[in-house]
Short mmCIF file of C-alpha atoms and ligand atoms in Angstrom, two decimals:
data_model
loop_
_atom_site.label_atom_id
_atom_site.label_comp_id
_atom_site.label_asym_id
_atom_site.label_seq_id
_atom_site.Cartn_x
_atom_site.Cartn_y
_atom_site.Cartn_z
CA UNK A 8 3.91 -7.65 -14.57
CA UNK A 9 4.73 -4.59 -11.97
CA UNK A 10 6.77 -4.74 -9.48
CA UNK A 11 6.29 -3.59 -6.06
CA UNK A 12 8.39 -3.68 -2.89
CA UNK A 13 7.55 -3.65 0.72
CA UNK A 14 9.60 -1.89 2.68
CA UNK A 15 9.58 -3.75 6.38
CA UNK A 16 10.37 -1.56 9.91
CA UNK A 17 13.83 -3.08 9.39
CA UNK A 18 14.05 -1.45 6.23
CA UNK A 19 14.50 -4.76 4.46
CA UNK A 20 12.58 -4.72 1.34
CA UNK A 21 10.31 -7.41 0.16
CA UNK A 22 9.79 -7.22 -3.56
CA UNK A 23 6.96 -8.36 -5.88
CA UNK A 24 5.87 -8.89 -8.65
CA UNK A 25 1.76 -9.18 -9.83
CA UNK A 26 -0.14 -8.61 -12.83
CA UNK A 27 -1.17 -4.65 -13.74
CA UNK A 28 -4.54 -3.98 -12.62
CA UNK A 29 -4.04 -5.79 -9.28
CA UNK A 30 -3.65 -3.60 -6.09
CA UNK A 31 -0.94 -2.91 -3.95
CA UNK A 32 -2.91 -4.91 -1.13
CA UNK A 33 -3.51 -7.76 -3.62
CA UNK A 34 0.33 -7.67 -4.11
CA UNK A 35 1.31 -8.13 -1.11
CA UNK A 36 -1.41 -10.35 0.19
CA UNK A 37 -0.88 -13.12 -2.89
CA UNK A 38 2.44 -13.04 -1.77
CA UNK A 39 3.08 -13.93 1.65
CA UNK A 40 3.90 -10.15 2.96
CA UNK A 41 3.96 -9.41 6.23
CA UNK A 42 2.50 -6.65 7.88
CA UNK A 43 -0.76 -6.39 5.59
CA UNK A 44 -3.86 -8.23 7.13
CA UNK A 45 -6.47 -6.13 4.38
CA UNK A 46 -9.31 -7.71 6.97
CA UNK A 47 -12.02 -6.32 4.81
CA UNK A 48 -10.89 -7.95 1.55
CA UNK A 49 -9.94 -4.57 -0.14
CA UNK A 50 -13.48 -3.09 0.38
CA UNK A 51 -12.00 0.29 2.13
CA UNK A 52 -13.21 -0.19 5.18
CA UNK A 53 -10.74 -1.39 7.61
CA UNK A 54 -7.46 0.51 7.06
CA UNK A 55 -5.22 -2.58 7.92
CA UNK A 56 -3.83 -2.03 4.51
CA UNK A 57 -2.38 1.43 5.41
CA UNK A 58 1.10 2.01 3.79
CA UNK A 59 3.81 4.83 3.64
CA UNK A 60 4.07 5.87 0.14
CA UNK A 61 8.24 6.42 -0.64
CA UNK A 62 8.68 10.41 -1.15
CA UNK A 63 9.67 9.81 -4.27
CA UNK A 64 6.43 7.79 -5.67
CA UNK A 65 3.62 9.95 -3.64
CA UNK A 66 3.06 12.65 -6.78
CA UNK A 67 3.26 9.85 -9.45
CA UNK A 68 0.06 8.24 -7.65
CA UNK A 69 -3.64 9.95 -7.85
CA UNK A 70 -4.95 11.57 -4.73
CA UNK A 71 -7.17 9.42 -2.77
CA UNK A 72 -10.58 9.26 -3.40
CA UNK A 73 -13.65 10.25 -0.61
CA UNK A 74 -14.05 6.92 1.20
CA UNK A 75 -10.00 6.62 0.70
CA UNK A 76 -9.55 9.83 2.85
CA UNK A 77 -11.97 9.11 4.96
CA UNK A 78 -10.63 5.61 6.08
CA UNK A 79 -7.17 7.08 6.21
CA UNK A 80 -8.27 8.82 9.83
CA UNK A 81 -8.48 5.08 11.33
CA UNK A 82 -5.44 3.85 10.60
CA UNK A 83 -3.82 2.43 13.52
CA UNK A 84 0.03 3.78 12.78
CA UNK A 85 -0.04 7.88 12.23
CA UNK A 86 -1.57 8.76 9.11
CA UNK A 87 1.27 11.28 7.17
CA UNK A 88 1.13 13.14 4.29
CA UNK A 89 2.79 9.42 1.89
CA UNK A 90 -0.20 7.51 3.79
CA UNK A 91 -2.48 5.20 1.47
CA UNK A 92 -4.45 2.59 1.72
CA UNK A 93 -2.69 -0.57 -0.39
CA UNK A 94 -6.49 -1.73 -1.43
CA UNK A 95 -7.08 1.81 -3.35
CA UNK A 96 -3.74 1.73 -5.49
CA UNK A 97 -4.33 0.07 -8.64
CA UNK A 98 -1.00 -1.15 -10.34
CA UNK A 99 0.14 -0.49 -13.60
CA UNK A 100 3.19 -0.56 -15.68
CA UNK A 101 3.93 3.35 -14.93
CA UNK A 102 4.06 2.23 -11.34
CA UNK A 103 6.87 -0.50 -11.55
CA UNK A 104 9.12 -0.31 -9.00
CA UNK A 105 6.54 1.55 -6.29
CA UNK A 106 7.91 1.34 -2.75
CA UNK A 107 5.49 1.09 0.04
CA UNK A 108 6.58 1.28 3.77
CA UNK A 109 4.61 -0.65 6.56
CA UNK A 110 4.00 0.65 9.64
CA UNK A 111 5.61 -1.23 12.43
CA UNK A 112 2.00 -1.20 13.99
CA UNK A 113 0.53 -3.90 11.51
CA UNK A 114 3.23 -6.51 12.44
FE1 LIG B 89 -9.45 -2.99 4.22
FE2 LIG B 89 -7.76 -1.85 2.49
S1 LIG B 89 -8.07 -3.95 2.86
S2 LIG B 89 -9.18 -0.87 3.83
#
């Protein structure tokens, strides 16, 4: 199991826990987590799954891919240098304990 938490606007964090090879939207969408809607099922094509990477976890993850970077200019919140799309991170054990923020746009 990896554990992820959600950090809300409040800064309240939301933790998780799913099976490795499960992804960060898949996390958060099996449970209950506000603030992701994923409208396109994970398919990277509606960037409603758009999360702040913590500082300290956006070099430990690999750079996006093509269609990644190329949804990432749609996102509704302001797309920063920590922005990722939740569908496109694929969990495993080296990433227990990722924090993701959600933009205050997707609530
Ligand atoms: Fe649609 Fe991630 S769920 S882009």
């Amino acid at each position: 199991m990896v554990k992820v938490g959600f950090v809300q606007p409040d800064g309240a964090v939301v933790t998780v826990e799913v099976d490795a090879g499960k992804s960060a939207m898949e996390a958060a969408i099996f449970n209950d987590v506000r603030g992701i809607a994923a409208e396109c099922g994970g398919l990277c094509s509606c960037a409603t799954c758009h999360v702040y990477v913590d500082p300290a976890w956006v070099d430990r993850l690999p750079p996006p891919a093509a269609d990644e970077d190329d949804m990432l200019g749609f996102t509704a919140a302001p797309r920063l240098r920590m922005s990722r799309l939740a569908c496109q991170l694929r969990l495993h054990a080296g990433l227990d304990g990722l924090l993701l923020g959600l933009p205050p746009t997707q609530f």
